[in-house]
Coordinates of C-alpha atoms and ligand atoms in Angstrom, one line a residue:
X1 CA 14.2 10.9 -3.7
X2 CA 14.6 13.2 -0.7
X3 CA 14.3 16.0 -2.9
X4 CA 11.2 18.3 -2.2
X5 CA 8.5 17.5 -5.0
X6 CA 7.3 20.2 -7.4
X7 CA 3.7 20.3 -7.4
X8 CA 3.7 19.7 -11.1
X9 CA 5.4 16.5 -11.2
X10 CA 2.6 14.6 -8.9
X11 CA 4.0 11.2 -8.1
X12 CA 2.1 8.8 -10.1
X13 CA 2.9 5.1 -10.7
X14 CA 1.7 1.2 -10.9
X15 CA 2.6 -2.0 -9.2
X16 CA 5.3 -3.8 -11.2
X17 CA 6.7 -7.1 -11.8
X18 CA 9.5 -8.1 -10.7
X19 CA 9.8 -11.2 -12.5
X20 CA 14.0 -11.9 -13.3
X21 CA 14.6 -9.8 -9.7
X22 CA 13.7 -7.1 -8.1
X23 CA 15.9 -4.9 -9.9
X24 CA 13.6 -5.7 -13.2
X25 CA 11.1 -3.4 -11.5
X26 CA 12.6 -0.3 -13.0
X27 CA 12.6 -1.0 -16.9
X28 CA 9.1 -1.8 -16.0
X29 CA 8.5 1.5 -14.5
X30 CA 10.1 3.3 -17.2
X31 CA 8.4 1.8 -19.6
X32 CA 5.1 3.4 -18.6
X33 CA 6.4 6.4 -17.9
X34 CA 5.8 6.2 -13.4
X35 CA 7.1 8.4 -10.9
X36 CA 6.4 6.2 -8.1
X37 CA 6.2 2.3 -8.2
X38 CA 5.7 -0.5 -5.8
X39 CA 6.5 -4.1 -5.6
X40 CA 6.4 -7.5 -4.5
X41 CA 9.8 -8.0 -2.8
X42 CA 9.8 -12.0 -3.2
X43 CA 7.2 -14.1 -5.0
X44 CA 3.9 -13.2 -2.8
X45 CA 2.4 -16.7 -2.4
X46 CA 5.0 -18.4 -1.2
X47 CA 6.1 -18.1 2.6
X48 CA 9.8 -18.6 2.2
X49 CA 12.7 -17.1 -0.8
X50 CA 16.7 -17.4 -1.1
X51 CA 17.8 -14.1 0.4
X52 CA 19.0 -11.3 -1.9
X53 CA 22.6 -11.4 -2.9
X54 CA 24.8 -8.7 -2.9
X55 CA 24.6 -8.1 -6.6
X56 CA 21.2 -7.5 -7.0
X57 CA 20.8 -4.8 -4.2
X58 CA 24.1 -3.1 -5.5
X59 CA 21.3 -3.2 -9.1
X60 CA 18.9 -2.0 -7.5
X61 CA 19.8 0.7 -6.3
X62 CA 22.0 1.7 -9.4
X63 CA 18.6 1.1 -11.5
X64 CA 16.3 3.0 -9.4
X65 CA 18.8 6.1 -8.7
X66 CA 19.0 6.0 -13.2
X67 CA 15.8 5.7 -13.8
X68 CA 14.6 8.9 -12.1
X69 CA 11.3 7.1 -10.1
X70 CA 11.6 9.1 -7.3
X71 CA 9.0 6.7 -4.7
X72 CA 9.4 3.1 -4.4
X73 CA 6.7 1.1 -1.8
X74 CA 6.7 -2.4 -1.3
X75 CA 3.7 -4.8 -0.6
X76 CA 3.8 -7.6 1.7
X77 CA 2.5 -11.2 0.6
X78 CA -0.7 -12.5 0.7
X79 CA 0.8 -15.4 3.5
X80 CA 1.2 -13.6 6.0
X81 CA -2.0 -12.9 8.5
X82 CA -1.0 -10.8 12.1
X83 CA -4.0 -11.8 13.2
X84 CA -4.1 -15.1 13.0
X85 CA -5.6 -17.5 15.9
X86 CA -3.8 -20.3 15.3
X87 CA -0.4 -20.1 16.9
X88 CA 1.8 -21.7 14.2
X89 CA 0.1 -19.4 11.3
X90 CA 0.7 -16.3 13.2
X91 CA 4.4 -17.0 14.4
X92 CA 4.9 -17.8 10.5
X93 CA 3.2 -14.7 9.7
X94 CA 5.6 -12.5 12.6
X95 CA 8.9 -14.3 10.7
X96 CA 7.8 -14.1 7.7
X97 CA 7.0 -10.1 7.7
X98 CA 10.4 -9.6 9.6
X99 CA 12.2 -11.0 6.4
X100 CA 10.5 -8.6 5.0
X101 CA 11.0 -5.6 6.6
X102 CA 14.6 -6.9 6.4
X103 CA 14.6 -7.0 2.5
X104 CA 13.1 -3.5 2.2
X105 CA 15.7 -2.5 4.8
X106 CA 18.4 -3.7 2.2
X107 CA 16.6 -2.2 -0.6
X108 CA 16.7 1.4 0.6
X109 CA 12.1 1.5 0.4
X110 CA 10.5 3.8 2.7
X111 CA 7.4 2.1 3.3
X112 CA 6.0 -1.5 3.1
X113 CA 2.3 -1.6 2.8
X114 CA 0.8 -4.6 4.8
X115 CA -3.2 -5.5 5.4
X116 CA -3.6 -6.0 8.7
X117 CA -5.3 -9.5 9.1
X118 CA -7.9 -11.7 9.4
X119 CA -9.4 -12.7 12.7
X120 CA -10.5 -15.6 10.9
X121 CA -13.7 -16.5 12.9
X122 CA -12.1 -15.1 16.6
X123 CA -13.8 -12.0 16.7
X124 CA -12.5 -8.2 15.6
X125 CA -11.7 -7.1 18.8
X126 CA -9.3 -10.7 19.5
X127 CA -8.0 -9.7 15.9
X128 CA -7.2 -6.2 16.3
X129 CA -5.3 -6.8 19.5
X130 CA -3.2 -9.6 17.9
X131 CA -2.3 -7.5 15.2
X132 CA -1.1 -4.7 17.4
X133 CA 0.9 -7.7 19.8
X134 CA 2.2 -9.0 16.7
X135 CA 3.5 -5.2 15.1
X136 CA 4.9 -4.8 18.9
X137 CA 7.3 -7.7 18.3
X138 CA 8.0 -6.7 15.2
X139 CA 9.1 -3.4 15.9
X140 CA 11.3 -4.3 18.6
X141 CA 12.9 -6.9 16.2
X142 CA 13.6 -4.0 13.7
X143 CA 14.3 -1.4 15.7
X144 CA 16.4 1.1 14.3
X145 CA 14.8 0.3 10.7
X146 CA 14.1 3.1 8.5
X147 CA 11.5 1.7 6.6
X148 CA 7.7 2.3 7.6
X149 CA 4.6 -0.2 8.1
X150 CA 1.5 1.1 5.9
X151 CA -1.6 -0.4 7.5
X152 CA -3.6 -0.8 4.4
X153 CA -7.2 0.5 4.5
X154 CA -9.0 -3.0 3.4
X155 CA -12.3 -3.7 1.9
X156 CA -13.8 -5.9 4.3
X157 CA -13.7 -9.3 3.0
X158 CA -14.9 -12.1 4.9
X159 CA -12.7 -11.9 8.3
X160 CA -10.3 -9.3 7.2
X161 CA -9.5 -6.3 9.6
X162 CA -9.0 -2.7 8.4
X163 CA -12.4 -2.3 6.7
X164 CA -12.7 0.7 9.1
X165 CA -10.3 3.5 10.0
X166 CA -11.2 2.9 13.5
X167 CA -9.2 -0.6 13.4
X168 CA -6.2 1.3 12.0
X169 CA -6.7 4.0 15.0
X170 CA -7.0 1.0 17.8
X171 CA -3.8 -0.8 15.9
X172 CA -1.7 2.2 15.7
X173 CA -2.9 3.4 19.3
X174 CA -1.6 0.1 21.1
X175 CA 1.8 -0.2 19.3
X176 CA 4.8 0.9 21.1
X177 CA 6.8 2.9 18.2
X178 CA 3.4 5.0 16.3
X179 CA 5.8 6.8 14.3
X180 CA 7.1 3.9 12.5
X181 CA 3.6 3.3 11.3
X182 CA 2.0 4.8 8.3
X183 CA -1.3 3.9 6.9
X184 CA -2.5 3.6 2.8
X185 CA -5.3 4.4 1.4
X186 CA -6.4 2.1 -1.2
X187 CA -9.0 4.4 -3.1
X188 CA -11.3 0.9 -4.1
X189 CA -11.3 -1.1 -0.6
X190 CA -12.0 2.8 1.3
X191 CA -15.3 3.0 -0.9
X192 CA -16.0 -1.0 -0.9
X193 CA -15.8 -0.7 2.8
X194 CA -18.5 2.0 2.8
X195 CA -17.0 5.2 2.8
X196 CA -18.1 7.3 -0.2
X197 CA -16.2 10.6 -1.5
X198 CA -17.6 10.6 -5.1
X199 CA -18.7 14.2 -4.4
X200 CA -17.2 17.5 -2.9
X201 CA -19.4 16.9 0.2
X202 CA -18.8 13.5 0.3
X203 CA -15.0 13.5 -0.1
X204 CA -14.8 16.0 2.5
X205 CA -16.1 13.9 5.2
X206 CA -14.5 10.6 4.4
X207 CA -11.4 12.8 4.3
X208 CA -12.1 14.6 7.9
X209 CA -12.5 11.1 9.5
X210 CA -9.3 10.1 8.4
X211 CA -7.4 13.1 9.4
X212 CA -9.6 13.1 12.9
X213 CA -8.8 9.1 13.6
X214 CA -5.6 8.6 11.9
X215 CA -3.7 11.8 11.0
X216 CA -3.6 13.6 7.6
X217 CA 0.3 12.7 7.9
X218 CA -0.3 9.3 9.0
X219 CA -0.7 8.8 4.8
X220 CA 1.7 7.8 2.9
X221 CA 0.5 6.3 0.1
X222 CA -2.4 6.1 -1.7
X223 CA -3.7 3.0 -4.0
X224 CA -5.5 4.8 -7.1
X225 CA -8.0 1.9 -8.0
X226 CA -11.8 2.1 -9.2
X227 CA -14.1 -0.4 -7.6
X228 CA -15.8 -2.8 -9.5
X229 CA -18.5 -3.0 -6.4
X230 CA -20.5 -0.8 -5.0
X231 CA -20.0 1.6 -1.8
X232 CA -20.3 -1.2 0.9
X233 CA -20.0 -4.1 -1.0
X234 CA -17.6 -5.0 0.8
X235 CA -16.2 -7.0 -2.0
X236 CA -12.4 -6.5 -3.5
X237 CA -12.6 -5.4 -7.4
X238 CA -10.2 -3.2 -8.7
X239 CA -11.5 -1.6 -11.9
X240 CA -9.6 1.0 -15.1
X241 CA -10.0 4.6 -13.6
X242 CA -13.3 6.1 -13.8
X243 CA -14.8 2.8 -15.7
X244 CA -15.4 1.5 -12.5
X245 CA -18.7 2.7 -9.6
X246 CA -16.1 5.2 -7.9
X247 CA -15.7 7.4 -11.1
X248 CA -13.6 10.1 -12.5
X249 CA -15.1 13.1 -9.8
X250 CA -13.9 10.8 -6.9
X251 CA -10.1 11.0 -8.4
X252 CA -10.6 14.1 -9.5
X253 CA -11.2 15.4 -5.7
X254 CA -8.3 13.2 -4.3
X255 CA -5.8 14.4 -7.2
X256 CA -6.9 17.8 -6.3
X257 CA -7.0 18.0 -2.9
X258 CA -3.8 20.0 -2.0
X259 CA -3.1 18.1 1.5
X260 CA -2.0 15.1 0.1
X261 CA -0.6 16.6 -3.4
X262 CA 3.0 15.1 -2.9
X263 CA 1.7 11.3 -1.4
X264 CA 2.3 8.8 -4.2
X265 CA -0.4 7.6 -6.0
X266 CA -0.2 4.0 -7.2
X267 CA -1.9 1.9 -9.6
X268 CA -3.0 -1.7 -8.5
X269 CA -5.2 -2.1 -11.8
X270 CA -5.5 -5.0 -14.4
X271 CA -2.5 -5.1 -16.3
X272 CA -1.0 -6.6 -19.5
X273 CA 2.6 -7.2 -19.9
X274 CA 3.1 -4.1 -22.3
X275 CA 2.0 -1.7 -19.8
X276 CA -0.5 -0.4 -22.1
X277 CA -3.5 0.1 -19.3
X278 CA -1.3 1.1 -17.1
X279 CA -0.3 3.9 -19.3
X280 CA -3.7 4.7 -20.0
X281 CA -4.6 4.3 -16.7
X282 CA -1.7 7.2 -15.7
X283 CA -2.8 9.5 -18.2
X284 CA -6.1 9.3 -17.3
X285 CA -5.3 10.1 -13.7
X286 CA -2.8 13.0 -15.1
X287 CA -5.5 14.9 -17.5
X288 CA -7.7 15.5 -14.1
X289 CA -5.0 17.3 -12.3
Ligands
ZN301 ZN1 -3.0 -5.0 -0.8
MN302 MN1 -4.3 -2.3 -2.6
MN303 MN1 -7.3 -4.9 -3.4

């Protein structure tokens, strides 16, 4: 996993189910021919779950090694809101994310993707302040952990923050250990948020902003999703690669961008149990290289 990734072997993969336990993710990754995976660490719509037993952790690591899969990211649960104005929900969210960071660390996962949070009517700057403070607390509580927290660009639905690159920049600027914070760029979210990258000119302009505001090295993972809705719609609906409003050219530009060639690109597109659609989308992405 730490081996240098040759350019000829792009880190393409998908989010896969952990039904039956986290250790079962790898058989699904192999089934679709993935080199990179994303998983939830537990049921993503519940606050709490039993800790992993030793057996699960051992099997996870063994299966990972045997799978040949080179990168695994985790995604946080949907309930967590680090920007919540309600102190009860905020406290629960920090506690739940700390649990997820511990799980990721136990499994040796290098990157936990999180949605920055929602201000729920309390205003954007108050929301950003709370998110930064929550992260400060978590970074202190998990000092020495190797797992990085990767803030995901959002589509900006409702009161979700993170739909401007400046939001992420402001959060990162405020934390005490910025080296423990990365960024996840979801192509569907970025486009729905209003950033175009469907032509060489717009691609260059958008990713120049990424480099200027966040730093190119800050980008640890991409979510490769086409967008059902249009530029600036602020609606988060994923489509199969090449079948949405982004189209193939945007993905061609991304896959051929040498500055991101070693950054994993993970599908979160609609999928069936057999992996047919993931295999199809991965084949489309590979065809663009
Ligand atoms: Zn996400
Ligand atoms: Mn995503
Ligand atoms: Mn989404």
